[in-house]
Amino acid sequence: MSEETPIIWMRPEKPARGPAPTYSRRQIAATAIKIADEDGLEALSMRRIAAELDTGAMTLYRYLPTKEDLYTVMLDEAYGEIEHRPPTGDVREDLRVLAHARRALLLRHRWLMAVALGRQIFGPNMARSNEKYLALVDGHGLGIDDMFAVLALVQRWVTGFVQDEIAAAEGARRSGLDLEGWQRRTAPYVVQLLETGEFPYLARVVDEAEHRSLDVQFEEGLAMVLDGVEARLKLCSPKE
Amino acid sequence: MSEETPIIWMRPEKPARGPAPTYSRRQIAATAIKIADEDGLEALSMRRIAAELDTGAMTLYRYLPTKEDLYTVMLDEAYGEIEHRPPTGDVREDLRVLAHARRALLLRHRWLMAVALGRQIFGPNMARSNEKYLALVDGHGLGIDDMFAVLALVQRWVTGFVQDEIAAAEGARRSGLDLEGWQRRTAPYVVQLLETGEFPYLARVVDEAEHRSLDVQFEEGLAMVLDGVEARLKLCSPKE
DNA sequence: AGCTAACCGGGTACGATGTACGCAACTGCT
DNA sequence: AGCAGTTGCGTACATCGTACCCGGTTAGCT
């Protein structure tokens, strides 16, 4: 009943009484991020972090009561890396830059989307980012709800794009294969599908696809998204 | 070297020689889906599935060599639930219906997005779905790459929307709290943020937000997405 | 008909994980 | 000076995926 632990961000970093802490939440988060970046999310264990910091696993629990809290601080720490530019007045261009920054972040920390999923992130860094994001779409006649909707549209599309972008590579990595070996494993199945003749579009993909670079695909998809955004903006400011 | 196991879909269901199998991949997948639907992804273990089927855990490995393969068949089985309508010619409406069907699927199986992330799904059901999806956007002058881009735009946005839609509820469920208890835990932190005065937009959210229903938000966001799609379609078919 | 290879169900066991609990050492407050 | 609150951290436990093994079943070959 009375045992409800407060959210991680409300726990004081410095103790009132005892010896000074040797580590810090941010330091632990940074170590965890390094491990996840280098060896993948499945390599991230409390013991591994502790080993990296040359201490015992249970030490970490003085800073983060559960692994769930570790994820929380990792997320916020990573989101803190996004650099923000002040709004230029050109919403379309500002959102385009934001989209590219987000894609770079998600590619730099490939574990990020998996950890972010199903969690709502509202640490200090994320809260600060939110302010900067909203500033980009403010002043164009949109209410706060629509401002959110517009930003969410862009962010969600970027997230989805990067998910697809890294899905194959991640599948290969998880199974311990290189990309070539992984494709060698899946190719026969695709052939088998094609031979049934029931997948005409799949066949078209195989021999019509232009294999545009991911950068090009990103830019083109983003253009579509921003067209949707601009359509919405024009609805709210018919002037000029 | 020679030990590369083929992809799960290429393994024959019926054995050539031995006794007839008691279970089947689809049956195991269905059981797993039931568990994940009811008790969440973290309750899904091989032992739990086996118990549900009244057998030993190791029996499952005759059907699915790893848990990774379990995820694969679960995904495909779930995607098989999507019902498809033939294209009506009204792309916008067809995509709207598709978006609603996808949202319903993701809400019915809240584990689906977590499992789908970082895996590319190409089981038989998904391959069939793909054909139906592509048919919806075919015949409007788009090349196969652009057809994919348009579909991906819609699907990604829906996925992102539902992720946000269930994030709070999932956070509460994982921590074993009800939604009210969970909000009681987070509220003080939001208050603390507001008191710093550094989050003017957050303040606006708190006292200006209209609290539109999720259904309304979905429809409005989707409208924006489809505006982007229509802009692209018009580029390719200037006639009519 | 009998043999054998291939396959089944499933028990035991192992290494890894998150973390509850406890204990000695240290430090600020009274 | 002494106590209360804190630190780092070792031990221990339940749970997980799954490697390995075994005895029974069956299809095809001789």
Coordinates of C-alpha atoms (C1' of nucleotides) in Angstrom, one line a residue:
Chain A
M1 CA 0.0 0.0 0.0
S2 CA 2.4 2.6 1.2
E3 CA 5.2 0.8 -0.6
E4 CA 4.8 2.7 -3.9
T5 CA 8.3 3.6 -5.1
P6 CA 8.4 7.0 -6.8
I7 CA 9.3 7.4 -10.4
I8 CA 13.0 7.3 -11.1
W9 CA 13.3 11.0 -11.9
M10 CA 12.0 12.0 -8.5
R11 CA 14.6 10.0 -6.5
P12 CA 17.4 12.3 -5.3
E13 CA 20.8 11.6 -6.7
K14 CA 22.8 12.7 -3.6
P15 CA 22.1 10.8 -0.4
A16 CA 21.4 12.9 2.7
R17 CA 23.5 10.9 5.1
G18 CA 25.8 8.0 4.1
P19 CA 29.0 7.9 2.0
A20 CA 29.2 9.6 -1.3
P21 CA 28.0 7.4 -4.2
T22 CA 30.8 6.1 -6.4
Y23 CA 28.8 6.0 -9.6
S24 CA 25.8 7.9 -11.0
R25 CA 22.6 7.1 -12.9
R26 CA 23.9 8.9 -15.9
Q27 CA 27.2 7.1 -15.8
I28 CA 25.4 3.8 -15.6
A29 CA 23.1 4.8 -18.4
A30 CA 26.1 5.8 -20.6
T31 CA 27.8 2.4 -19.9
A32 CA 24.6 0.5 -20.7
I33 CA 24.2 2.5 -24.0
K34 CA 27.8 1.7 -25.0
I35 CA 27.1 -2.0 -24.5
A36 CA 23.8 -2.0 -26.3
D37 CA 25.3 0.0 -29.2
E38 CA 28.3 -2.3 -29.6
D39 CA 26.8 -5.8 -28.8
G40 CA 23.1 -5.4 -29.1
L41 CA 20.3 -5.2 -26.6
E42 CA 20.4 -8.9 -25.8
A43 CA 24.0 -8.5 -24.5
L44 CA 22.8 -5.9 -22.0
S45 CA 22.6 -7.4 -18.5
M46 CA 23.1 -5.9 -15.1
R47 CA 26.1 -8.1 -14.6
R48 CA 27.7 -6.9 -17.8
I49 CA 27.2 -3.3 -16.9
A50 CA 28.7 -3.9 -13.5
A51 CA 31.7 -5.7 -15.0
E52 CA 32.3 -2.8 -17.3
L53 CA 32.3 -0.5 -14.3
D54 CA 34.4 -3.0 -12.3
T55 CA 31.9 -3.5 -9.5
G56 CA 29.3 -6.0 -8.4
A57 CA 26.0 -6.4 -10.1
M58 CA 24.0 -5.5 -7.0
T59 CA 25.7 -2.2 -6.7
L60 CA 23.6 -1.0 -9.7
Y61 CA 20.5 -1.5 -7.7
R62 CA 21.5 1.4 -5.4
Y63 CA 21.0 3.7 -8.4
L64 CA 18.3 2.0 -10.4
P65 CA 15.7 -0.1 -8.5
T66 CA 14.8 -2.3 -11.5
K67 CA 16.0 -2.9 -15.0
E68 CA 12.9 -1.1 -16.2
D69 CA 14.4 2.0 -14.6
L70 CA 17.6 1.4 -16.4
Y71 CA 15.7 1.4 -19.7
T72 CA 14.1 4.7 -18.7
V73 CA 17.3 6.5 -18.1
M74 CA 19.0 4.9 -21.2
L75 CA 16.1 6.3 -23.3
D76 CA 16.3 9.7 -21.8
E77 CA 20.1 9.9 -22.1
A78 CA 19.9 8.9 -25.8
Y79 CA 17.2 11.3 -26.6
G80 CA 19.3 14.0 -25.0
E81 CA 21.7 13.6 -27.9
I82 CA 19.4 15.2 -30.4
E83 CA 20.5 18.7 -31.3
H84 CA 17.9 21.3 -31.8
R85 CA 17.9 24.3 -34.1
P86 CA 15.6 27.2 -33.5
P87 CA 12.6 27.5 -35.9
T88 CA 13.5 29.3 -39.1
G89 CA 9.8 30.0 -40.1
D90 CA 10.0 27.4 -42.9
V91 CA 8.1 24.6 -41.2
R92 CA 8.6 22.1 -44.0
E93 CA 12.4 22.6 -43.9
D94 CA 12.5 22.5 -40.1
L95 CA 10.6 19.3 -40.0
R96 CA 12.8 17.8 -42.7
V97 CA 15.9 18.6 -40.7
L98 CA 14.3 17.2 -37.6
A99 CA 13.4 14.0 -39.4
H100 CA 17.0 13.5 -40.5
A101 CA 18.3 14.1 -37.0
R102 CA 15.9 11.5 -35.7
R103 CA 16.9 9.0 -38.3
A104 CA 20.5 9.5 -37.4
L105 CA 19.8 9.0 -33.7
L106 CA 17.8 5.8 -34.3
L107 CA 20.6 4.4 -36.6
R108 CA 23.2 5.3 -34.0
H109 CA 21.3 3.5 -31.3
R110 CA 19.7 0.5 -32.9
W111 CA 18.2 -0.7 -29.6
L112 CA 16.4 2.5 -29.1
M113 CA 13.1 1.7 -30.9
A114 CA 12.8 -1.6 -29.1
V115 CA 13.2 -0.1 -25.7
A116 CA 11.0 2.9 -26.5
L117 CA 8.2 0.7 -27.6
G118 CA 5.4 0.4 -25.1
R119 CA 7.0 2.9 -22.8
Q120 CA 6.1 6.6 -22.6
I121 CA 9.3 8.5 -22.2
F122 CA 9.2 11.7 -20.2
G123 CA 12.5 12.1 -18.6
P124 CA 14.1 15.6 -18.4
N125 CA 15.8 15.4 -21.8
M126 CA 12.7 14.2 -23.5
A127 CA 10.7 16.9 -21.9
R128 CA 13.2 19.5 -23.1
S129 CA 13.1 18.1 -26.6
N130 CA 9.4 18.2 -26.6
E131 CA 9.5 22.0 -26.1
K132 CA 11.9 22.5 -29.0
Y133 CA 9.8 20.3 -31.2
L134 CA 6.6 22.1 -30.5
A135 CA 8.3 25.4 -31.1
L136 CA 9.0 24.3 -34.7
V137 CA 5.3 24.0 -35.5
D138 CA 4.0 26.8 -33.3
G139 CA 2.7 30.1 -34.7
H140 CA 0.9 28.7 -37.7
G141 CA -2.6 28.7 -36.3
L142 CA -2.6 25.2 -35.0
G143 CA -3.9 24.3 -31.6
I144 CA -1.7 22.3 -29.2
D145 CA -3.5 19.1 -30.2
D146 CA -2.8 19.6 -33.9
M147 CA 0.7 20.6 -33.2
F148 CA 1.2 17.3 -31.5
A149 CA -0.5 15.4 -34.3
V150 CA 1.7 17.0 -36.9
L151 CA 4.9 16.2 -35.0
A152 CA 3.8 12.7 -34.2
L153 CA 3.1 12.1 -37.9
V154 CA 6.7 12.9 -38.8
Q155 CA 8.3 11.1 -35.9
R156 CA 6.2 8.0 -36.4
W157 CA 7.0 7.8 -40.0
V158 CA 10.7 8.2 -39.4
T159 CA 10.6 5.5 -36.7
G160 CA 8.8 3.1 -39.0
F161 CA 11.2 3.8 -41.8
V162 CA 14.2 3.1 -39.7
Q163 CA 12.6 -0.1 -38.3
D164 CA 12.3 -1.4 -41.8
E165 CA 15.7 -0.1 -42.7
I166 CA 17.5 -2.1 -40.1
A167 CA 15.2 -5.1 -39.8
A168 CA 17.2 -7.3 -42.2
A169 CA 20.5 -6.4 -40.6
E170 CA 19.2 -7.0 -37.1
G171 CA 17.7 -10.4 -38.1
A172 CA 21.1 -11.4 -39.4
R173 CA 22.9 -10.1 -36.3
R174 CA 20.6 -11.9 -33.9
S175 CA 21.1 -15.2 -35.7
G176 CA 24.8 -14.7 -35.6
L177 CA 25.1 -14.6 -39.4
D178 CA 26.5 -12.0 -41.7
L179 CA 24.1 -10.4 -44.1
E180 CA 25.1 -12.6 -46.9
G181 CA 24.6 -15.8 -45.0
W182 CA 21.3 -14.6 -43.8
Q183 CA 20.1 -13.9 -47.4
R184 CA 21.4 -17.2 -48.5
R185 CA 19.1 -18.8 -45.8
T186 CA 16.0 -16.8 -46.9
A187 CA 16.4 -16.8 -50.6
P188 CA 15.2 -20.4 -51.3
Y189 CA 12.0 -19.6 -49.5
V190 CA 11.3 -16.6 -51.7
V191 CA 12.0 -18.7 -54.7
Q192 CA 9.5 -21.3 -53.4
L193 CA 6.9 -18.6 -53.0
L194 CA 7.5 -17.3 -56.5
E195 CA 7.2 -20.7 -58.0
T196 CA 3.6 -21.1 -56.8
G197 CA 2.7 -18.2 -59.1
E198 CA 0.3 -16.8 -56.4
F199 CA 2.4 -13.8 -55.8
P200 CA 2.4 -11.6 -58.9
Y201 CA 3.4 -8.5 -57.0
L202 CA 6.2 -10.2 -55.2
A203 CA 7.4 -11.2 -58.7
R204 CA 7.2 -7.6 -59.8
V205 CA 9.2 -6.5 -56.8
V206 CA 11.9 -8.9 -57.7
D207 CA 12.3 -7.9 -61.2
E208 CA 11.0 -4.3 -61.4
A209 CA 12.2 -2.8 -58.2
E210 CA 14.6 0.1 -58.8
H211 CA 16.7 -0.5 -55.7
R212 CA 16.8 3.1 -54.8
S213 CA 19.2 4.0 -52.1
L214 CA 17.8 4.2 -48.6
D215 CA 18.7 7.9 -48.5
V216 CA 16.6 8.5 -51.6
Q217 CA 13.7 6.4 -50.3
F218 CA 13.9 8.4 -47.0
E219 CA 13.8 11.7 -48.8
E220 CA 10.9 10.7 -51.1
G221 CA 8.8 9.2 -48.3
L222 CA 9.5 12.2 -46.1
A223 CA 8.3 14.5 -49.0
M224 CA 4.9 12.6 -48.9
V225 CA 4.6 13.0 -45.2
L226 CA 5.4 16.7 -45.4
D227 CA 2.8 17.2 -48.1
G228 CA 0.3 15.8 -45.7
V229 CA 1.5 18.3 -43.0
E230 CA 1.4 21.2 -45.4
A231 CA -2.2 20.4 -46.4
R232 CA -3.1 20.5 -42.7
L233 CA -1.2 23.8 -42.2
K234 CA -3.0 25.5 -45.1
L235 CA -6.3 24.6 -43.7
C236 CA -5.5 26.6 -40.6
S237 CA -3.9 29.7 -42.2
P238 CA -5.7 30.4 -45.5
K239 CA -3.9 33.8 -45.6
E240 CA -0.7 34.4 -47.5
Chain B
M1 CA 29.4 -24.9 -41.9
S2 CA 26.9 -27.4 -43.3
E3 CA 24.8 -27.0 -40.2
E4 CA 22.7 -24.1 -41.5
T5 CA 19.1 -24.8 -40.6
P6 CA 16.6 -23.7 -43.2
I7 CA 14.1 -21.1 -42.5
I8 CA 11.1 -22.3 -40.5
W9 CA 8.6 -22.1 -43.5
M10 CA 10.7 -24.5 -45.5
R11 CA 10.7 -27.3 -42.9
P12 CA 8.1 -29.9 -43.8
E13 CA 5.2 -30.2 -41.3
K14 CA 4.7 -33.9 -41.8
P15 CA 7.6 -36.2 -41.1
A16 CA 8.7 -38.8 -43.7
R17 CA 9.2 -41.7 -41.4
G18 CA 8.4 -41.6 -37.7
P19 CA 5.1 -41.4 -35.7
A20 CA 2.6 -38.8 -36.6
P21 CA 3.1 -35.5 -34.7
T22 CA 0.7 -34.8 -31.9
Y23 CA 0.7 -31.1 -32.3
S24 CA 1.4 -28.6 -35.1
R25 CA 3.2 -25.3 -35.6
R26 CA -0.1 -23.4 -36.1
Q27 CA -1.6 -25.0 -32.9
I28 CA 1.5 -24.0 -30.9
A29 CA 1.4 -20.5 -32.4
A30 CA -2.3 -20.2 -31.6
T31 CA -1.6 -21.2 -28.0
A32 CA 1.2 -18.8 -27.7
I33 CA -0.9 -16.0 -29.1
K34 CA -3.6 -16.8 -26.5
I35 CA -1.1 -16.5 -23.7
A36 CA 0.4 -13.3 -25.0
D37 CA -3.0 -11.7 -25.6
E38 CA -4.2 -12.6 -22.1
D39 CA -1.1 -12.2 -19.9
G40 CA 1.3 -10.2 -21.9
L41 CA 4.5 -11.0 -23.8
E42 CA 6.5 -11.5 -20.6
A43 CA 4.3 -14.3 -19.5
L44 CA 5.0 -16.2 -22.7
S45 CA 7.6 -19.0 -22.1
M46 CA 8.1 -22.3 -23.7
R47 CA 7.2 -24.1 -20.4
R48 CA 4.0 -22.1 -20.2
I49 CA 2.9 -23.0 -23.7
A50 CA 3.8 -26.6 -23.1
A51 CA 1.7 -26.6 -19.9
E52 CA -1.2 -25.1 -21.8
L53 CA -0.9 -28.0 -24.2
D54 CA -0.4 -30.6 -21.4
T55 CA 3.0 -31.7 -22.6
G56 CA 6.7 -31.2 -21.7
A57 CA 8.6 -28.0 -22.7
M58 CA 11.0 -29.9 -24.9
T59 CA 8.3 -31.3 -27.1
L60 CA 7.8 -27.8 -28.6
Y61 CA 11.3 -27.9 -30.0
R62 CA 10.3 -30.7 -32.3
Y63 CA 8.1 -28.1 -34.1
L64 CA 10.1 -24.9 -33.6
P65 CA 13.8 -25.1 -33.2
T66 CA 14.1 -21.8 -31.3
K67 CA 12.0 -19.2 -29.6
E68 CA 12.8 -16.9 -32.5
D69 CA 10.9 -19.3 -34.8
L70 CA 8.0 -19.2 -32.3
Y71 CA 7.9 -15.4 -32.8
T72 CA 8.0 -15.9 -36.5
V73 CA 5.0 -18.2 -36.7
M74 CA 3.1 -16.1 -34.1
L75 CA 3.5 -13.0 -36.2
D76 CA 2.4 -14.7 -39.4
E77 CA -0.6 -16.4 -37.7
A78 CA -1.7 -13.0 -36.3
Y79 CA -1.2 -11.2 -39.6
G80 CA -3.4 -13.9 -41.2
E81 CA -6.4 -12.5 -39.3
I82 CA -6.5 -9.3 -41.4
E83 CA -9.4 -9.5 -43.7
H84 CA -9.0 -8.0 -47.1
R85 CA -11.6 -6.3 -49.4
P86 CA -11.0 -6.1 -53.1
P87 CA -10.0 -2.6 -54.3
T88 CA -13.0 -0.3 -55.0
G89 CA -11.1 2.1 -57.1
D90 CA -11.3 4.8 -54.4
V91 CA -7.7 4.5 -53.1
R92 CA -8.3 6.9 -50.3
E93 CA -11.2 5.0 -48.9
D94 CA -9.5 1.7 -49.4
L95 CA -6.5 2.8 -47.5
R96 CA -8.7 4.2 -44.8
V97 CA -10.4 0.9 -44.3
L98 CA -7.0 -0.9 -44.3
A99 CA -5.7 1.5 -41.6
H100 CA -8.7 0.8 -39.4
A101 CA -8.3 -3.0 -39.8
R102 CA -4.6 -2.7 -38.9
R103 CA -5.3 -0.6 -35.9
A104 CA -7.9 -3.2 -34.7
L105 CA -5.4 -6.0 -35.2
L106 CA -2.7 -4.2 -33.2
L107 CA -5.1 -3.5 -30.4
R108 CA -6.3 -7.0 -30.3
H109 CA -2.7 -8.4 -30.1
R110 CA -0.8 -5.8 -28.1
W111 CA 2.4 -7.9 -28.2
L112 CA 2.5 -7.8 -31.9
M113 CA 4.4 -4.5 -32.4
A114 CA 7.1 -5.5 -30.0
V115 CA 7.6 -8.9 -31.7
A116 CA 7.4 -7.5 -35.2
L117 CA 10.1 -4.8 -34.4
G118 CA 13.4 -5.6 -35.9
R119 CA 12.2 -8.7 -37.7
Q120 CA 11.1 -8.8 -41.3
I121 CA 8.0 -10.9 -41.6
F122 CA 7.5 -12.9 -44.7
G123 CA 5.5 -15.9 -43.7
P124 CA 2.8 -17.2 -46.1
N125 CA 0.0 -15.2 -44.6
M126 CA 2.1 -12.0 -44.7
A127 CA 3.1 -12.7 -48.3
R128 CA -0.6 -13.1 -49.2
S129 CA -1.5 -9.9 -47.4
N130 CA 1.2 -8.1 -49.3
E131 CA -0.4 -9.0 -52.5
K132 CA -3.8 -7.7 -51.4
Y133 CA -2.3 -4.5 -50.1
L134 CA -0.4 -3.8 -53.3
A135 CA -3.6 -4.4 -55.3
L136 CA -5.2 -1.5 -53.5
V137 CA -2.7 1.0 -54.8
D138 CA -2.1 -0.6 -58.2
G139 CA -3.4 0.9 -61.4
H140 CA -2.8 4.6 -60.6
G141 CA 0.5 5.0 -62.5
L142 CA 2.7 4.3 -59.5
G143 CA 5.8 2.1 -60.0
I144 CA 6.2 -0.9 -57.6
D145 CA 8.6 1.1 -55.5
D146 CA 6.2 4.0 -55.0
M147 CA 3.3 1.6 -54.4
F148 CA 5.4 0.2 -51.5
A149 CA 6.3 3.6 -50.2
V150 CA 2.6 4.7 -50.1
L151 CA 1.5 1.5 -48.3
A152 CA 4.4 1.8 -45.9
L153 CA 3.5 5.4 -45.1
V154 CA 0.0 4.3 -44.0
Q155 CA 1.1 1.2 -42.1
R156 CA 3.9 2.9 -40.3
W157 CA 1.7 5.8 -39.2
V158 CA -0.9 3.4 -37.9
T159 CA 1.7 1.4 -36.0
G160 CA 3.1 4.5 -34.5
F161 CA -0.3 5.7 -33.4
V162 CA -1.2 2.5 -31.7
Q163 CA 2.1 2.4 -30.0
D164 CA 1.4 5.7 -28.4
E165 CA -2.2 4.7 -27.8
I166 CA -1.3 1.7 -25.6
A167 CA 2.0 3.0 -24.1
A168 CA 0.5 4.2 -20.9
A169 CA -1.7 1.2 -20.4
E170 CA 1.2 -1.2 -21.1
G171 CA 3.5 0.7 -18.7
A172 CA 0.9 0.3 -16.0
R173 CA 0.3 -3.4 -16.8
R174 CA 4.0 -4.2 -16.7
S175 CA 4.4 -2.5 -13.3
G176 CA 1.4 -4.4 -12.0
L177 CA -0.5 -1.3 -11.3
D178 CA -3.9 -0.2 -12.6
L179 CA -4.0 2.9 -14.8
E180 CA -5.0 5.1 -11.9
G181 CA -2.2 3.9 -9.6
W182 CA 0.2 4.4 -12.4
Q183 CA -0.9 8.0 -13.1
R184 CA -0.7 8.7 -9.3
R185 CA 2.9 7.7 -9.5
T186 CA 3.8 9.9 -12.5
A187 CA 1.7 12.9 -11.7
P188 CA 4.0 14.4 -9.1
Y189 CA 6.9 14.4 -11.6
V190 CA 4.9 16.3 -14.2
V191 CA 4.0 18.8 -11.5
Q192 CA 7.7 19.1 -10.6
L193 CA 8.5 19.8 -14.3
L194 CA 5.8 22.4 -14.6
E195 CA 7.0 24.2 -11.4
T196 CA 10.4 24.9 -13.0
G197 CA 8.6 27.1 -15.5
E198 CA 10.9 25.8 -18.3
F199 CA 8.2 23.9 -20.1
P200 CA 5.7 26.3 -21.5
Y201 CA 4.3 24.0 -24.1
L202 CA 3.9 21.2 -21.5
A203 CA 1.9 23.7 -19.5
R204 CA -0.2 24.4 -22.6
V205 CA -0.8 20.7 -23.1
V206 CA -2.0 20.4 -19.5
D207 CA -4.6 23.2 -19.7
E208 CA -5.4 23.7 -23.4
A209 CA -5.6 20.1 -24.7
E210 CA -9.0 19.2 -25.9
H211 CA -8.8 15.5 -24.9
R212 CA -10.2 14.4 -28.2
S213 CA -11.1 10.7 -28.2
L214 CA -8.6 8.4 -29.7
D215 CA -10.9 7.4 -32.4
V216 CA -11.2 11.1 -33.5
Q217 CA -7.4 11.6 -33.2
F218 CA -6.9 8.5 -35.4
E219 CA -9.3 9.7 -38.0
E220 CA -7.8 13.2 -38.1
G221 CA -4.2 11.9 -38.3
L222 CA -5.1 9.4 -40.9
A223 CA -6.6 12.2 -43.0
M224 CA -3.3 14.0 -42.9
V225 CA -1.5 10.9 -44.0
L226 CA -3.9 10.3 -46.9
D227 CA -3.5 13.9 -48.0
G228 CA 0.1 13.1 -48.4
V229 CA -0.7 10.0 -50.4
E230 CA -3.1 11.8 -52.7
A231 CA -0.6 14.5 -53.4
R232 CA 1.7 11.7 -54.6
L233 CA -0.9 10.0 -56.6
K234 CA -1.8 13.2 -58.4
L235 CA 1.8 13.6 -59.4
C236 CA 1.6 10.4 -61.3
S237 CA -1.8 10.6 -62.9
P238 CA -2.3 14.3 -64.0
K239 CA -5.4 13.2 -66.0
E240 CA -9.0 13.3 -64.8
Chain C
dA1 C1' 8.9 -60.6 -41.9
dG2 C1' 12.4 -58.3 -40.0
dC3 C1' 15.8 -54.5 -39.9
dT4 C1' 17.0 -49.9 -39.7
dA5 C1' 16.9 -45.0 -40.1
dA6 C1' 14.2 -41.3 -39.0
dC7 C1' 11.3 -39.3 -36.2
dC8 C1' 8.3 -38.7 -31.9
dG9 C1' 7.4 -37.2 -26.7
dG10 C1' 9.6 -35.6 -22.9
dG11 C1' 12.9 -35.8 -18.6
dT12 C1' 17.2 -33.9 -16.8
dA13 C1' 20.5 -30.5 -16.5
dC14 C1' 23.2 -26.2 -17.5
dG15 C1' 24.3 -21.5 -17.9
dA16 C1' 22.4 -17.0 -17.8
dT17 C1' 19.3 -13.7 -16.1
dG18 C1' 16.8 -10.2 -12.7
dT19 C1' 16.8 -9.3 -8.1
dA20 C1' 15.6 -10.2 -2.7
dC21 C1' 18.2 -10.3 1.3
dG22 C1' 21.8 -9.4 4.4
dC23 C1' 26.1 -7.5 6.2
dA24 C1' 30.1 -4.6 7.1
dA25 C1' 31.9 -0.1 6.4
dC26 C1' 31.2 4.7 6.2
dT27 C1' 29.2 9.4 7.2
dG28 C1' 26.1 13.4 8.8
dC29 C1' 23.0 14.8 12.6
dT30 C1' 21.9 15.2 17.4
Chain D
dA1 C1' 29.7 9.6 21.0
dG2 C1' 26.3 7.2 19.0
dC3 C1' 22.6 6.3 16.0
dA4 C1' 20.3 6.2 11.6
dG5 C1' 20.7 6.1 6.9
dT6 C1' 23.3 5.1 3.4
dT7 C1' 27.0 2.7 0.6
dG8 C1' 29.3 -1.4 -2.1
dC9 C1' 28.6 -6.0 -2.8
dG10 C1' 28.5 -11.3 -2.0
dT11 C1' 25.2 -15.1 -1.8
dA12 C1' 21.1 -17.3 -3.2
dC13 C1' 16.9 -18.3 -5.7
dA14 C1' 13.4 -18.7 -9.2
dT15 C1' 12.8 -18.6 -14.0
dC16 C1' 14.3 -18.7 -18.6
dG17 C1' 15.9 -20.9 -23.3
dT18 C1' 17.6 -25.0 -24.7
dA19 C1' 21.5 -29.0 -25.3
dC20 C1' 21.5 -33.7 -24.7
dC21 C1' 19.7 -38.1 -24.0
dC22 C1' 16.6 -41.9 -24.0
dG23 C1' 12.9 -45.3 -25.1
dG24 C1' 9.1 -45.9 -28.2
dT25 C1' 6.9 -45.6 -33.0
dT26 C1' 6.7 -46.0 -37.8
dA27 C1' 7.9 -46.2 -43.2
dG28 C1' 10.5 -48.2 -46.5
dC29 C1' 14.0 -51.6 -47.8
dT30 C1' 15.7 -56.2 -48.1

